[in-house]
Coordinates of C-alpha atoms and ligand atoms in Angstrom, one line a residue:
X261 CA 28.7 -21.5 21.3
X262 CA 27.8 -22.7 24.6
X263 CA 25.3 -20.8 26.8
X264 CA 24.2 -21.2 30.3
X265 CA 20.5 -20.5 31.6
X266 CA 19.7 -21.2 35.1
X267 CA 16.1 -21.3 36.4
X268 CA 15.8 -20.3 39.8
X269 CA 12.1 -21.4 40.6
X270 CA 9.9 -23.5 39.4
X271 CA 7.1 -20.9 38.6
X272 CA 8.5 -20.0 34.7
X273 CA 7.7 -17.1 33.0
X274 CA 6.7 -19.0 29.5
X275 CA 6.8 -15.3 28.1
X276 CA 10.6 -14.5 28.4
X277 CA 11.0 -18.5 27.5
X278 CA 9.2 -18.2 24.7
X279 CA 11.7 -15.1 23.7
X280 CA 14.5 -17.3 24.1
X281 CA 12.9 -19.9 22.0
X282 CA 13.7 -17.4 18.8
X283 CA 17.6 -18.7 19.8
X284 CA 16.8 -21.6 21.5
X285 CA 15.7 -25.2 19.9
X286 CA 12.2 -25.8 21.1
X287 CA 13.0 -29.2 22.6
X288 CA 14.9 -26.9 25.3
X289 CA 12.2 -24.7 26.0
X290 CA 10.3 -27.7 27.0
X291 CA 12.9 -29.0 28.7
X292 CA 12.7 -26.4 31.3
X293 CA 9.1 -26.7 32.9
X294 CA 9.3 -30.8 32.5
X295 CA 12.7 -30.6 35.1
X296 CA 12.0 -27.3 37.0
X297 CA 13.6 -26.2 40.1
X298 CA 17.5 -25.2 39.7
X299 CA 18.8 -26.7 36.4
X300 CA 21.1 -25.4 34.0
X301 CA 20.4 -26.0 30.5
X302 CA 22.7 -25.5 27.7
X303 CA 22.4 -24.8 23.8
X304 CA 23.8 -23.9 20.9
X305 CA 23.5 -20.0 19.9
X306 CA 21.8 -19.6 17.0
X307 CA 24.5 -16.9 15.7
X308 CA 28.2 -17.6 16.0
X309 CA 29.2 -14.4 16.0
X310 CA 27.4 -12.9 19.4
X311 CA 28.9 -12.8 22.5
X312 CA 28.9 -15.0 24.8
X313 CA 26.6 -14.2 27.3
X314 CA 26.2 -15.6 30.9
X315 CA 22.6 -14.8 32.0
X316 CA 20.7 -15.1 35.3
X317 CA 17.2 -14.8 35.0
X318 CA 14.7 -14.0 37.5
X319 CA 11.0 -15.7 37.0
X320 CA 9.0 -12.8 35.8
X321 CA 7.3 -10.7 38.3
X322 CA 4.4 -9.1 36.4
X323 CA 4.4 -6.0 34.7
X324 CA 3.9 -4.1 37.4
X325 CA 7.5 -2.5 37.7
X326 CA 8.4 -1.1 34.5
X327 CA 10.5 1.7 35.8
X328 CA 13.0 -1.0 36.2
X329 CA 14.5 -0.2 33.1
X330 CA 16.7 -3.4 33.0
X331 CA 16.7 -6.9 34.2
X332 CA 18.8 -7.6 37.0
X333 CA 21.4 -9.0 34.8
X334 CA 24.9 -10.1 35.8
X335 CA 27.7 -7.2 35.6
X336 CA 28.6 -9.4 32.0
X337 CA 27.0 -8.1 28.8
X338 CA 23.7 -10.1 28.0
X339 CA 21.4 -10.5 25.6
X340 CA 19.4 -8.4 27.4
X341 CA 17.0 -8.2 24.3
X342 CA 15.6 -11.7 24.7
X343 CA 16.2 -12.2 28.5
X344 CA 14.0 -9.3 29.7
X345 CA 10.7 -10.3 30.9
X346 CA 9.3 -7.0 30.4
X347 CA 8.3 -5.7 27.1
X348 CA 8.8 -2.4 27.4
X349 CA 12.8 -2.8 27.9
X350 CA 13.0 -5.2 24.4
X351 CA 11.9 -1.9 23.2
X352 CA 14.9 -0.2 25.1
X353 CA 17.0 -2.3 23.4
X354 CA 16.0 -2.3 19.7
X355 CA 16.3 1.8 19.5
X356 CA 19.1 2.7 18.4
X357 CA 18.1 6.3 18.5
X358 CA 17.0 6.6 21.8
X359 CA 18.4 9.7 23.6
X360 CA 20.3 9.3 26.2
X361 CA 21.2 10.2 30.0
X362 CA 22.5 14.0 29.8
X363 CA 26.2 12.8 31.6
X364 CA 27.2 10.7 28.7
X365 CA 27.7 11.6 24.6
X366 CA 25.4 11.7 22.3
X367 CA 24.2 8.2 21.4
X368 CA 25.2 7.4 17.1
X369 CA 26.1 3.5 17.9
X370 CA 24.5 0.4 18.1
X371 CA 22.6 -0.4 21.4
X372 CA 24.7 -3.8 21.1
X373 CA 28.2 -1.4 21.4
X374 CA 26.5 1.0 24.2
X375 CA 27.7 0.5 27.5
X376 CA 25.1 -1.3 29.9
X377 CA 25.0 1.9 32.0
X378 CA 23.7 3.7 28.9
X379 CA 20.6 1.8 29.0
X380 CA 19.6 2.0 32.8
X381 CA 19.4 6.0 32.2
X382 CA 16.3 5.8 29.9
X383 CA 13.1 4.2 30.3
X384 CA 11.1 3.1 27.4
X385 CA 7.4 2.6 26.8
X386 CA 5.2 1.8 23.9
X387 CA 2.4 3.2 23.6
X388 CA -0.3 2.2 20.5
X389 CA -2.9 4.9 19.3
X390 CA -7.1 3.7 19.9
X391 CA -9.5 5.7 17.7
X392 CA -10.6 8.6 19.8
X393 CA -7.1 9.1 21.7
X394 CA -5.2 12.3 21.2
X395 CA -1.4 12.2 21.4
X396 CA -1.5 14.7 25.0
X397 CA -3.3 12.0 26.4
X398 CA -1.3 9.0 25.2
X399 CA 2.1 11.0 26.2
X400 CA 0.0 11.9 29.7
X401 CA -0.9 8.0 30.4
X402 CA 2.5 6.9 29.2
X403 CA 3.6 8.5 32.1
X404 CA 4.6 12.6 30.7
X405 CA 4.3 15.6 32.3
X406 CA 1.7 17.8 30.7
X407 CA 3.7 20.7 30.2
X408 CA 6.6 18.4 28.7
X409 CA 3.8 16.9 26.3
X410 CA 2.6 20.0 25.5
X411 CA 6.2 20.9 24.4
X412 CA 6.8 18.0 22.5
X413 CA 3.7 18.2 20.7
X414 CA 4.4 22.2 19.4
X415 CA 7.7 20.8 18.5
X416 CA 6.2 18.2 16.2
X417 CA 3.5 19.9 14.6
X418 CA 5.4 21.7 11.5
X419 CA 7.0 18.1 11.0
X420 CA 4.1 16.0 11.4
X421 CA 0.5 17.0 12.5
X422 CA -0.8 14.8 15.2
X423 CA -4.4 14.8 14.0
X424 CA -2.8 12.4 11.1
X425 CA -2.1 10.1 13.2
X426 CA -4.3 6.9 12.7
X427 CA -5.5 4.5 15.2
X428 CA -3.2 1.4 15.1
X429 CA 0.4 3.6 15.3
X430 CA 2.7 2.6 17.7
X431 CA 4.7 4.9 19.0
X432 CA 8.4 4.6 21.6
X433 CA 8.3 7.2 24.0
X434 CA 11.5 7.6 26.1
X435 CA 12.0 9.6 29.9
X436 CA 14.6 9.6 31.3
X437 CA 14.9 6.8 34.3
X438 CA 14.4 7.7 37.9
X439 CA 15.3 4.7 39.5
X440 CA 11.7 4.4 40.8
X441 CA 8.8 3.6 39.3
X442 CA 7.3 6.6 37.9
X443 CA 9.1 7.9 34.3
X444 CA 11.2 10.7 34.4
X445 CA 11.5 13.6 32.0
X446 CA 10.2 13.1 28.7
X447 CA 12.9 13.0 26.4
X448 CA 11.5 11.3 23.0
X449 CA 9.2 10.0 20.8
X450 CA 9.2 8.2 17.7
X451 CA 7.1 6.6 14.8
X452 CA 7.0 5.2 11.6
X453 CA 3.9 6.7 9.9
X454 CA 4.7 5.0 6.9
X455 CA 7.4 2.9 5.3
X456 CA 9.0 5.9 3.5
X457 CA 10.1 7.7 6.7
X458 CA 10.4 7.8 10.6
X459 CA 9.3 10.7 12.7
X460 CA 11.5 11.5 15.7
X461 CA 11.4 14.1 18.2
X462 CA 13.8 14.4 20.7
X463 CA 16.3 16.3 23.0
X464 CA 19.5 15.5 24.3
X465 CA 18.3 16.1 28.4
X466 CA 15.5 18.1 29.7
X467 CA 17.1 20.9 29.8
X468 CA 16.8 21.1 25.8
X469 CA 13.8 22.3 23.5
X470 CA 12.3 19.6 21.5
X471 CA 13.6 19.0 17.8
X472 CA 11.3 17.0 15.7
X473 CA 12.6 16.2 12.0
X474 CA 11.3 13.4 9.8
X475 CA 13.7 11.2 8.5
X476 CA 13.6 9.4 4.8
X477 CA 14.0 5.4 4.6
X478 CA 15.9 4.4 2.1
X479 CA 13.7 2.9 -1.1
X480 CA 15.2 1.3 -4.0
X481 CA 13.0 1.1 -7.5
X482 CA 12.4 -2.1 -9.3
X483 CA 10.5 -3.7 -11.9
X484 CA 8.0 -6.0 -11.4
X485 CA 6.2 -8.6 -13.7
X486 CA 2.9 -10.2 -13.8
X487 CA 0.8 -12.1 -16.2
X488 CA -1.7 -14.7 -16.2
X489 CA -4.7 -16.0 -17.8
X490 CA -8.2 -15.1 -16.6
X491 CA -10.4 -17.9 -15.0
X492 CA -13.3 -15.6 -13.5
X493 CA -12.5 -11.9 -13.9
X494 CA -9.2 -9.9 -14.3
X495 CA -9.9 -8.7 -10.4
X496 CA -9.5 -12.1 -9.2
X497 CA -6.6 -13.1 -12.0
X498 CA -4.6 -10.1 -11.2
X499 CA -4.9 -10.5 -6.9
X500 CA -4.2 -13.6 -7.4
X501 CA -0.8 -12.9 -9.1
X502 CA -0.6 -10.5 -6.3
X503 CA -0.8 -6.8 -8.1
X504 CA -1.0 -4.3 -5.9
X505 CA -4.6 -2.6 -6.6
X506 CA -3.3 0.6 -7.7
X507 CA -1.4 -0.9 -10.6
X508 CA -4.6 -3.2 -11.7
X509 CA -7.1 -0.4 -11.1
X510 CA -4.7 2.0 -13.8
X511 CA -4.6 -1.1 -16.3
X512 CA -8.1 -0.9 -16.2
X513 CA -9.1 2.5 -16.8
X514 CA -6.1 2.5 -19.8
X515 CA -8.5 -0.3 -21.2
X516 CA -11.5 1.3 -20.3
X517 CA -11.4 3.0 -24.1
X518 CA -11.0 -0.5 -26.1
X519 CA -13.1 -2.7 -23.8
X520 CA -16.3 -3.3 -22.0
X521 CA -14.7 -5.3 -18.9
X522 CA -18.6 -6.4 -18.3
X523 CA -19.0 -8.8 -21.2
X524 CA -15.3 -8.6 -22.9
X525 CA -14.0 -10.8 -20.9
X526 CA -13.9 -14.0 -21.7
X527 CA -12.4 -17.6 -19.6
X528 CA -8.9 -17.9 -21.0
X529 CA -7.9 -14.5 -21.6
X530 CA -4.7 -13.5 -21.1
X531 CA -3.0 -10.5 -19.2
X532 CA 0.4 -8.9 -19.0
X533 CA 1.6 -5.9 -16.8
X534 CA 5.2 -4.5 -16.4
X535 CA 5.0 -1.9 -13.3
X536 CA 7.5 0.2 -11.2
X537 CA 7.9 -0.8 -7.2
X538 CA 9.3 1.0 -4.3
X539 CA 10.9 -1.3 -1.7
X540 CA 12.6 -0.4 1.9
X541 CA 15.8 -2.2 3.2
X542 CA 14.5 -4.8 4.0
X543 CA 12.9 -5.6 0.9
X544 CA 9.1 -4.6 1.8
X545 CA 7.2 -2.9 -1.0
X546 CA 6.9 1.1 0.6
X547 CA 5.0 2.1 -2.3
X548 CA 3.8 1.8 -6.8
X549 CA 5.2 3.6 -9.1
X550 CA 3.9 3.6 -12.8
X551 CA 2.1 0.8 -14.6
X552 CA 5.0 0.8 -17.8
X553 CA 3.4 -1.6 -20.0
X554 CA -0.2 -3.4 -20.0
X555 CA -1.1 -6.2 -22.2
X556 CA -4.2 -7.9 -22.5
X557 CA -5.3 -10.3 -25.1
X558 CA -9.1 -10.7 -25.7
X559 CA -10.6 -13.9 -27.3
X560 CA -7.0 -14.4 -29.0
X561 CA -6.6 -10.4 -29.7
X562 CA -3.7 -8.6 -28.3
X563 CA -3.3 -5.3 -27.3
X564 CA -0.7 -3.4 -25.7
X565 CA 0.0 -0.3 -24.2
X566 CA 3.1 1.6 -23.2
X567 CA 3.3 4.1 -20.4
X568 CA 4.7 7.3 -22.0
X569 CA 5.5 10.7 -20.6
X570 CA 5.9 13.7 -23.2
X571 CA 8.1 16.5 -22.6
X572 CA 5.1 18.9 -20.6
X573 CA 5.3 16.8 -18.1
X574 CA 1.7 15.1 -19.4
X575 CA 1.5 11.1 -18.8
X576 CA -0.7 8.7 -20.5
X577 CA -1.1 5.2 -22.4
X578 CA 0.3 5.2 -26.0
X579 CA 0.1 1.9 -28.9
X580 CA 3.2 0.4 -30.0
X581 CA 2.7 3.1 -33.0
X582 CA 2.6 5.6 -30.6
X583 CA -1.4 6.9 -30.3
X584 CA -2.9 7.9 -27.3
X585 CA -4.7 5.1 -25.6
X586 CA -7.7 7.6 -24.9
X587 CA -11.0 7.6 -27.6
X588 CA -13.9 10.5 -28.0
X589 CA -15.6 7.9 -25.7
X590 CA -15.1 4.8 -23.1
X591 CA -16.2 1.7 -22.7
X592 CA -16.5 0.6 -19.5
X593 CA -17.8 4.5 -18.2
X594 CA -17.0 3.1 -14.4
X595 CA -14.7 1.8 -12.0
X596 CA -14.4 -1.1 -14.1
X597 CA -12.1 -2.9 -10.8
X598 CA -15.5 -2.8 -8.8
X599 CA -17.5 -5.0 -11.5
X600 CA -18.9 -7.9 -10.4
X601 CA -17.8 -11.4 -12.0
X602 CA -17.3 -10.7 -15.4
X603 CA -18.8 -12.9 -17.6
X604 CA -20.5 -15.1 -15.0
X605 CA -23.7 -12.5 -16.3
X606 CA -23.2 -12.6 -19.8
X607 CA -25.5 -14.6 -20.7
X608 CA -28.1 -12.4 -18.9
X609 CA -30.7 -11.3 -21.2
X610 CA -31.0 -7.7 -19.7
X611 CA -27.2 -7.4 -19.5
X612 CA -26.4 -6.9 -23.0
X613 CA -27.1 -4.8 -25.7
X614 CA -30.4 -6.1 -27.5
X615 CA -33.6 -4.1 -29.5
X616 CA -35.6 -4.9 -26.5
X617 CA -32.8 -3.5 -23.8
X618 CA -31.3 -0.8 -25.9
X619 CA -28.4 0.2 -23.2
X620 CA -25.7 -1.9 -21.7
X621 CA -25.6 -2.9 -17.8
X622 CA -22.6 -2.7 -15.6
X623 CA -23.1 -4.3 -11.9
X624 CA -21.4 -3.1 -9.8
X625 CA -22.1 -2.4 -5.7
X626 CA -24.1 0.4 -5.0
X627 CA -22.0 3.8 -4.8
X628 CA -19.3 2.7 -7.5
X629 CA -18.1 5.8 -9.1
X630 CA -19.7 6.3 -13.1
X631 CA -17.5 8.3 -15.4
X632 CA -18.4 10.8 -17.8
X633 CA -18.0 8.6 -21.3
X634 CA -16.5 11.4 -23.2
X635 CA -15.7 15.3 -23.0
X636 CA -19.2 16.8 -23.2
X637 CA -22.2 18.6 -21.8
X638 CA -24.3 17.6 -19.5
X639 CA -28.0 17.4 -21.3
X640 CA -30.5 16.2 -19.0
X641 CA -30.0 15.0 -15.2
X642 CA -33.0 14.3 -13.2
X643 CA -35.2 11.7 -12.6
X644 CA -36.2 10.5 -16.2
X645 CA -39.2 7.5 -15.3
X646 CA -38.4 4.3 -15.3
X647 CA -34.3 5.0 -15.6
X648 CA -34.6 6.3 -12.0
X649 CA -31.7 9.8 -11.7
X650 CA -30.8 9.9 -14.8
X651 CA -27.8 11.6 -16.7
X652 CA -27.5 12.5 -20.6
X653 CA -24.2 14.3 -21.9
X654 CA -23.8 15.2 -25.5
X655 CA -20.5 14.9 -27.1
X656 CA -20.7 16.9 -30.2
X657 CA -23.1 17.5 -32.7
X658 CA -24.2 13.4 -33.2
X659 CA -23.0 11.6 -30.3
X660 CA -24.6 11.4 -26.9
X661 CA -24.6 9.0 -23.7
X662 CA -26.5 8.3 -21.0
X663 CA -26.6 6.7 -17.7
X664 CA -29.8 5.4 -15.4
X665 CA -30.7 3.7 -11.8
X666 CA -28.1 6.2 -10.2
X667 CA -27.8 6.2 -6.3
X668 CA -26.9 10.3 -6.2
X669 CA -25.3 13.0 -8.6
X670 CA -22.0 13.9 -8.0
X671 CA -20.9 17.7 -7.0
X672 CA -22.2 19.8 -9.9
X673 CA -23.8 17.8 -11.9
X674 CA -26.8 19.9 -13.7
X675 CA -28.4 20.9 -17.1
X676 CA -25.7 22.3 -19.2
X677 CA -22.4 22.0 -16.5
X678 CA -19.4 21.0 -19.0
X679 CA -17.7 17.4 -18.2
X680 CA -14.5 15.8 -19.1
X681 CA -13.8 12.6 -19.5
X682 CA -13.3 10.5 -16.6
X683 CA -14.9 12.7 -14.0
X684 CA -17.2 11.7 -11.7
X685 CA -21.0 12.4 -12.4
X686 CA -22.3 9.9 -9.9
X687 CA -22.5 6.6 -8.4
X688 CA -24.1 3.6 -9.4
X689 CA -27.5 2.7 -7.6
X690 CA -30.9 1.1 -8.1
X691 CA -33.2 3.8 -8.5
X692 CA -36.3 3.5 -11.1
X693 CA -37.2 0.0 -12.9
X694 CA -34.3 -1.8 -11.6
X695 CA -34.1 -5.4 -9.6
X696 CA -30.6 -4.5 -8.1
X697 CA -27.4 -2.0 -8.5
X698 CA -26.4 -1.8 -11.9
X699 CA -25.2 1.3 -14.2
X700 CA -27.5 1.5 -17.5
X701 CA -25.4 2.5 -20.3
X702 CA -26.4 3.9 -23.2
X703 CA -24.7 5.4 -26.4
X704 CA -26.9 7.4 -28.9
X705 CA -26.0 8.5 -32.3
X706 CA -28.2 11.2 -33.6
X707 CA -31.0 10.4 -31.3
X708 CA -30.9 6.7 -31.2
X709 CA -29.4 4.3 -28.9
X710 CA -26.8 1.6 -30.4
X711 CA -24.8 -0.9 -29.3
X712 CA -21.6 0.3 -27.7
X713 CA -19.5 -2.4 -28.7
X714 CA -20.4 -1.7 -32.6
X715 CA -19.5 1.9 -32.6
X716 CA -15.9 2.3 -34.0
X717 CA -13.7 5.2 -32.5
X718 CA -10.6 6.7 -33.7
X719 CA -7.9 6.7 -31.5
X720 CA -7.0 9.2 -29.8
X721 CA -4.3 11.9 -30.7
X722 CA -0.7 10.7 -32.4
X723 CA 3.0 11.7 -30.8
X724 CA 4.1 14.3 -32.7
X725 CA 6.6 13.2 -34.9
X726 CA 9.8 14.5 -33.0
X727 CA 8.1 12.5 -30.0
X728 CA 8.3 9.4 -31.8
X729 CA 12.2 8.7 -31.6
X730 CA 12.1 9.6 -27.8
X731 CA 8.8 7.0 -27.7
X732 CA 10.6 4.3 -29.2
X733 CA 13.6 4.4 -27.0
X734 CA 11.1 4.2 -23.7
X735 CA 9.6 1.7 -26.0
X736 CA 12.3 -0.2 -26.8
X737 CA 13.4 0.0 -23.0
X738 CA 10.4 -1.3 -21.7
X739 CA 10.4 -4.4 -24.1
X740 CA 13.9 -5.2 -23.2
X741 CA 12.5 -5.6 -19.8
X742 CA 9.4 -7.8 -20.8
X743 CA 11.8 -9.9 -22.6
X744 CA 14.0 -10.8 -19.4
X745 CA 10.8 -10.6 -17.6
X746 CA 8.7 -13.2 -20.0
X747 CA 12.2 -15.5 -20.6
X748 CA 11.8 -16.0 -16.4
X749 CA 14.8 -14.1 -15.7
X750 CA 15.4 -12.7 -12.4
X751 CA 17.0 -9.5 -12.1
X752 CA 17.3 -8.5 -8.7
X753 CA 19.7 -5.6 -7.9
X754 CA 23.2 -6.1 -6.4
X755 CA 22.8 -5.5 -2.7
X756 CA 18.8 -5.0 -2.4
X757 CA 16.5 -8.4 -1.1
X758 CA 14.1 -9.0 -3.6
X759 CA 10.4 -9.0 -2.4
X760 CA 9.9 -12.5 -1.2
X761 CA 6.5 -12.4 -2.2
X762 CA 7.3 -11.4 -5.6
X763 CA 9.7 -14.3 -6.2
X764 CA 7.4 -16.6 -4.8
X765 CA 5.0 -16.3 -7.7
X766 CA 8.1 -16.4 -10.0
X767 CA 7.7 -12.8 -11.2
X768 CA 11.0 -11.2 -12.4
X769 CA 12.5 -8.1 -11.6
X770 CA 14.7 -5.9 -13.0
X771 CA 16.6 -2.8 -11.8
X772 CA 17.5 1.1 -12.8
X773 CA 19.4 2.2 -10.3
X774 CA 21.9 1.4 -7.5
X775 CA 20.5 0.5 -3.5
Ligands
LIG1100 ZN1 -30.2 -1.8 -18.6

């Protein structure tokens, strides 16, 4: 499809060139400024199917009339979208929610099937929130009337609250056009605040109140698939494969019972995680869901766990026989995703367990969260010498841990305050004899410290045995997805884009329900 493009002076606006060059061949564009003056220049359209459009346009004049809500374009339709050399009416153009001039209908179509005229009644600008800016003023310097701002703002609030709003949104606000310079009534404003919906808020003319109401986006669920082997630390392995941090912290603390991810972790082992995405339309992951299964195999030892969720709504890791994940006490008793290089420090004397060192050391940057071990009581927290602030729980009548060189206590951490497992007691520093941040780990049985990685823990709970049929089918569900997954089959649902990024690293997807 032929179209024409006439430049009418030799002064070029490269800008509204360099839109056209999306549709144009870039041998054209450079065509242009090599010839100048009046030429014509002609080109293939990169889509068959637009129309054919005929379009004169002017060199740019600056952006200092953006009330003009359209270019001065030919009475012909044109790909206004790419010919305007104003930003702010590309925006006009690509929303197709935009409310419109009171004497014509409500606006449901396409801006491509709205009538020219449609377009010349609104004026668009967009406007991008700096920290420190509140939305009256944004809606006040975009060119609203305070009163109208104020309005649109109540309107908004039980929708969306405008003090969420971080710096960095962008946001279309729509008057209506005056045919001068200066904005009309305000008649909209919208915003994605996240991938999972839009936020509009609106009215038909100015004579209207304000309706705000948040709209969903369409997300479809699919499976994802990542393994690899581990050349520094999982951290690195796992990024690299590109799991999302959520997914990789949660594999982590579900190991955080079976291994120390300080010294465990050895060159060559292997990890395996099946996990739930969310993705919009247009195939962009919106959100995680669950981590379903997690595998890791450890100097040639594999373990795996299944994601399981019981009947009271309660969620956690489970072996293939069906046992809680969970142990009377941890491993790793931190964020094991903030260690530093694995085991790069293994062969640190001080790091490991010895007669001399008696604890085990976990660095980590300064402020990493430490997790209570195990259910228990909190003994002793204080400054304790050469361990710096200090914590001791006791689990039980013979087991007790404790943790040194802490930067701070968490929130209520004192002699005799009851812990659970996994909380917070406070964050890893370098307080007392210590040469940098590091958690000092220790785990005493009646009295006396011992080496961690020696003391065998039963497993946590068992599914009760009417659980175990339901566990087996998830089970069995799951593993029928590895397989596909592991065999490098792509399942990618009918109708939904898979995540480019995804298929790039060849991991597989699978599907549960329609787009
Ligand atoms: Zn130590």
């Amino acid at each position: 499809m032929e179209l024409l493009f006439v430049v009418t002076n030799r002064k070029i606006d490269i800008e509204s060139l360099l839109r056209f060059g999306k549709k144009v061949s870039f041998p054209a564009i450079l065509a242009i400024p090599l010839i100048g003056g009046a030429i014509a220049v002609s080109w293939s359209a990169a889509e068959a199917d637009q129309p054919v459009a005929e379009s004169l346009v002017e060199p740019a004049r600056g952006a200092e009339s953006p009330a003009t809500a359209l270019p001065r374009a030919p009475e012909e339709a044109s790909e206004t979208e790419d010919a305007a050399p104003d930003p702010l009416e590309t925006s006009a153009a690509s929303r197709p929610r935009g409310p419109q001039e009171a004497a014509l209908p409500p606006a449901e179509e396409t801006p491509l099937d709205m009538p020219e005229e449609a377009e010349t009644g609104i004026l668009v600008r967009e406007i991008t929130v700096a920290p420190g800016d509140t939305l009256m003023q944004l809606l006040i310097g975009a060119g609203a009337e305070p009163t109208q701002a104020h309005q649109a703002i109540t309107a908004m609030e039980p929708v969306y609250s405008p003090r969420r709003l971080m710096p960095g949104q962008e946001l279309t606000v729509a008057f209506a056009a005056t045919g001068s310079d200066a904005p009309g009534p305000l008649l909209s404003i919208n915003f994605r605040p996240n991938r999972e919906r839009d936020i509009e808020i609106s009215r038909s003319n100015e004579a209207d109140d304000f309706f705000a109401e948040s709209i969903d986006r369409p997300v479809a669920r699919q499976l994802a698939y990542a393994e690899g082997s581990i050349e520094s630390n999982l951290s690195v392995a796992a990024t690299d494969r590109k799991v999302p941090n959520v997914v990789l912290a949660e594999a982590i603390r579900a190991f955080s019972y079976d291994v120390d991810f300080q010294r465990e972790i050895q060159k060559g082992d292997a990890f395996e995680f099946l996990y739930e995405i969310y993705v919009d339309e247009e195939g962009a992951l919106v959100r995680t869901g669950e981590l379903l299964f997690a595998a890791m195999t450890l100097s040639g030892s594999r373990t795996e766990l299944y994601y399981y969720e019981r009947a009271d709504g309660s969620a956690d890791f489970y072996t293939p026989q069906g046992a809680s994940v969970r142990r009377s006490l941890m491993r790793t008793p931190i964020d094991g995703a903030r260690l530093s290089s694995g085991f790069g420090m293994r062969k640190h004397p001080i790091l490991g367990y010895s007669k001399m060192h008696q604890g085990t050391d976990f660095a980590a940057p300064s402020g990493t969260p430490i997790y209570a071990a195990g259910n228990g009581v909190i003994d002793f927290a204080g400054r304790n010498g050469g361990y710096g602030k200090y914590v001791r729980l006791r689990h039980g009548s013979s087991y007790q841990t404790a943790y040194a060189h802490m930067k701070s206590f968490a929130k209520g951490i004192a002699k005799g305050a009851r812990v659970k497992q996994g909380q917070v007691i406070g964050y890893v520093g370098t307080t007392g004899r210590s040469t940098g941040p590091h958690l000092h780990y220790e785990v005493l049985v009646s009295g006396k410290q011992v080496n961690p990685l020696k003391v065998t823990l039963p497993r946590g709970e068992k599914l009760k045995e009417a659980e175990l049929a339901d566990f087996a089918d998830r089970r069995g569900e799951i593993e029928r997805h590895l397989t596909l997954a592991q065999g490098g089959l792509l399942l990618v649902q009918r109708g939904c884009e898979p995540d480019a990024e995804l298929l790039e690293q060849g991991s597989a997807m699978g599907s549960d329900n329609d787009c």
